[in-house]
Amino acid sequence: QPQLVESGGGLVQAGGSLRLSCAASGTIFSIGAWDWGWFRQAPGKQREPVVRLIVGETHNTDSVKDRFTISRDNAKNTVYLQMNSLTPEDTGVYYCNAHSLDTGSAYWGQGTQVTVSS
């Protein structure tokens, strides 16, 4: 069963940094082409994309540009989100997403909470 498991969330003061990890398990992720992304859902708001790795290119939402970086370690089947200069507006549950370019299938992790205090 394909699975994505996020980790690395927590409580941090404004201006601090966190690195989130998304471990992908299941042979399906080694077959075909996949896009990877991090989404977040703030309290009372809809889930929104934060940073996405689409066909090798990074796409950042404007609010995190120059602060957040997505990377992937193929050997470890893990995708990372490095978050710097965090602000209280970055608070939310962060979800990892994998999207197959071949089949259109998408998988989500269970989410990891990030709380930024002012």
mmCIF file of C-alpha atoms in Angstrom:
data_model
loop_
_atom_site.group_PDB
_atom_site.id
_atom_site.type_symbol
_atom_site.label_atom_id
_atom_site.label_comp_id
_atom_site.label_asym_id
_atom_site.label_seq_id
_atom_site.Cartn_x
_atom_site.Cartn_y
_atom_site.Cartn_z
ATOM 1 C CA GLN A 1 0.000 0.000 0.000
ATOM 2 C CA PRO A 2 1.589 3.306 -1.045
ATOM 3 C CA GLN A 3 2.078 5.616 1.873
ATOM 4 C CA LEU A 4 3.437 9.073 2.607
ATOM 5 C CA VAL A 5 4.479 9.899 6.153
ATOM 6 C CA GLU A 6 5.334 13.425 7.168
ATOM 7 C CA SER A 7 7.459 14.404 10.127
ATOM 8 C CA GLY A 8 9.353 17.386 11.473
ATOM 9 C CA GLY A 9 6.538 19.677 12.479
ATOM 10 C CA GLY A 10 6.401 21.434 15.808
ATOM 11 C CA LEU A 11 6.297 24.734 17.630
ATOM 12 C CA VAL A 12 8.795 27.414 16.646
ATOM 13 C CA GLN A 13 9.176 31.117 17.292
ATOM 14 C CA ALA A 14 8.776 33.641 14.521
ATOM 15 C CA GLY A 15 11.979 33.939 12.548
ATOM 16 C CA GLY A 16 12.922 30.338 13.201
ATOM 17 C CA SER A 17 13.304 27.388 10.870
ATOM 18 C CA LEU A 18 11.939 23.890 10.496
ATOM 19 C CA ARG A 19 12.581 21.084 8.070
ATOM 20 C CA LEU A 20 9.722 18.782 7.214
ATOM 21 C CA SER A 21 10.258 15.317 5.799
ATOM 22 C CA CYS A 22 7.957 13.162 3.709
ATOM 23 C CA ALA A 23 8.942 9.515 3.528
ATOM 24 C CA ALA A 24 7.392 7.649 0.617
ATOM 25 C CA SER A 25 6.946 3.887 0.878
ATOM 26 C CA GLY A 26 5.687 1.599 -1.856
ATOM 27 C CA THR A 27 7.219 0.541 -5.133
ATOM 28 C CA ILE A 28 4.699 2.632 -7.043
ATOM 29 C CA PHE A 29 6.719 5.759 -6.348
ATOM 30 C CA SER A 30 9.716 4.348 -8.203
ATOM 31 C CA ILE A 31 7.679 3.694 -11.343
ATOM 32 C CA GLY A 32 6.926 6.420 -13.821
ATOM 33 C CA ALA A 33 7.080 10.172 -13.309
ATOM 34 C CA TRP A 34 5.811 11.893 -10.210
ATOM 35 C CA ASP A 35 5.303 15.453 -9.134
ATOM 36 C CA TRP A 36 5.787 16.228 -5.460
ATOM 37 C CA GLY A 37 4.404 19.012 -3.369
ATOM 38 C CA TRP A 38 3.768 20.445 0.032
ATOM 39 C CA PHE A 39 0.386 21.896 0.881
ATOM 40 C CA ARG A 40 -0.839 23.497 4.061
ATOM 41 C CA GLN A 41 -4.168 24.085 5.714
ATOM 42 C CA ALA A 42 -4.445 26.960 8.151
ATOM 43 C CA PRO A 43 -7.214 26.948 10.762
ATOM 44 C CA GLY A 44 -10.535 27.746 9.141
ATOM 45 C CA LYS A 45 -9.070 27.829 5.643
ATOM 46 C CA GLN A 46 -8.870 25.519 2.675
ATOM 47 C CA ARG A 47 -5.806 23.479 1.882
ATOM 48 C CA GLU A 48 -3.480 25.397 -0.430
ATOM 49 C CA PRO A 49 -0.275 24.576 -2.297
ATOM 50 C CA VAL A 50 2.921 25.917 -0.770
ATOM 51 C CA VAL A 51 5.780 24.524 -2.821
ATOM 52 C CA ARG A 52 5.594 22.048 -5.669
ATOM 53 C CA LEU A 53 8.205 20.189 -7.672
ATOM 54 C CA ILE A 54 6.629 19.778 -11.100
ATOM 55 C CA VAL A 55 8.625 18.065 -13.834
ATOM 56 C CA GLY A 56 11.822 19.059 -12.099
ATOM 57 C CA GLU A 57 10.865 22.710 -11.675
ATOM 58 C CA THR A 58 10.040 24.343 -8.369
ATOM 59 C CA HIS A 59 6.875 26.383 -8.013
ATOM 60 C CA ASN A 60 6.457 28.447 -4.849
ATOM 61 C CA THR A 61 3.433 30.328 -3.719
ATOM 62 C CA ASP A 62 4.303 34.016 -3.421
ATOM 63 C CA SER A 63 4.033 34.133 0.360
ATOM 64 C CA VAL A 64 6.865 31.618 0.823
ATOM 65 C CA LYS A 65 9.147 32.619 -2.033
ATOM 66 C CA ASP A 66 12.792 32.917 -0.933
ATOM 67 C CA ARG A 67 11.906 31.319 2.424
ATOM 68 C CA PHE A 68 10.822 27.744 1.651
ATOM 69 C CA THR A 69 12.727 25.180 -0.401
ATOM 70 C CA ILE A 70 11.610 21.759 -1.593
ATOM 71 C CA SER A 71 14.116 19.008 -2.263
ATOM 72 C CA ARG A 72 14.071 15.297 -2.900
ATOM 73 C CA ASP A 73 16.468 12.514 -1.958
ATOM 74 C CA ASN A 74 15.754 9.721 -4.428
ATOM 75 C CA ALA A 75 17.959 7.240 -2.587
ATOM 76 C CA LYS A 76 15.893 7.696 0.570
ATOM 77 C CA ASN A 77 12.542 8.151 -1.193
ATOM 78 C CA THR A 78 12.097 11.261 0.874
ATOM 79 C CA VAL A 79 10.966 14.776 0.040
ATOM 80 C CA TYR A 80 11.907 17.680 2.262
ATOM 81 C CA LEU A 81 10.568 21.146 2.907
ATOM 82 C CA GLN A 82 13.075 23.547 4.406
ATOM 83 C CA MET A 83 11.245 26.486 5.959
ATOM 84 C CA ASN A 84 13.149 29.587 7.039
ATOM 85 C CA SER A 85 12.125 32.964 8.462
ATOM 86 C CA LEU A 86 8.846 31.509 9.658
ATOM 87 C CA THR A 87 5.970 33.816 10.535
ATOM 88 C CA PRO A 88 2.727 33.163 12.436
ATOM 89 C CA GLU A 89 0.955 33.172 9.051
ATOM 90 C CA ASP A 90 2.824 29.960 8.214
ATOM 91 C CA THR A 91 0.939 28.114 10.970
ATOM 92 C CA GLY A 92 -1.082 25.160 9.796
ATOM 93 C CA VAL A 93 -1.083 21.478 9.027
ATOM 94 C CA TYR A 94 1.394 20.646 6.295
ATOM 95 C CA TYR A 95 0.638 17.813 3.909
ATOM 96 C CA CYS A 96 2.892 16.015 1.468
ATOM 97 C CA ASN A 97 1.434 15.137 -1.940
ATOM 98 C CA ALA A 98 2.572 12.843 -4.713
ATOM 99 C CA HIS A 99 0.913 13.054 -8.115
ATOM 100 C CA SER A 100 1.511 10.596 -10.933
ATOM 101 C CA LEU A 101 2.048 12.226 -14.310
ATOM 102 C CA ASP A 102 1.226 8.904 -15.970
ATOM 103 C CA THR A 103 -2.024 7.916 -14.284
ATOM 104 C CA GLY A 104 -3.183 11.053 -12.503
ATOM 105 C CA SER A 105 -3.273 9.206 -9.187
ATOM 106 C CA ALA A 106 -2.547 11.279 -6.121
ATOM 107 C CA TYR A 107 -1.513 10.352 -2.603
ATOM 108 C CA TRP A 108 -1.518 12.398 0.579
ATOM 109 C CA GLY A 109 0.229 12.067 3.878
ATOM 110 C CA GLN A 110 -1.549 12.417 7.196
ATOM 111 C CA GLY A 111 -0.150 15.891 7.816
ATOM 112 C CA THR A 112 2.177 17.432 10.362
ATOM 113 C CA GLN A 113 1.333 20.444 12.499
ATOM 114 C CA VAL A 114 3.483 23.554 12.290
ATOM 115 C CA THR A 115 2.824 26.310 14.804
ATOM 116 C CA VAL A 116 4.717 29.586 14.689
ATOM 117 C CA SER A 117 4.453 31.813 17.739
ATOM 118 C CA SER A 118 4.904 35.564 17.611
#
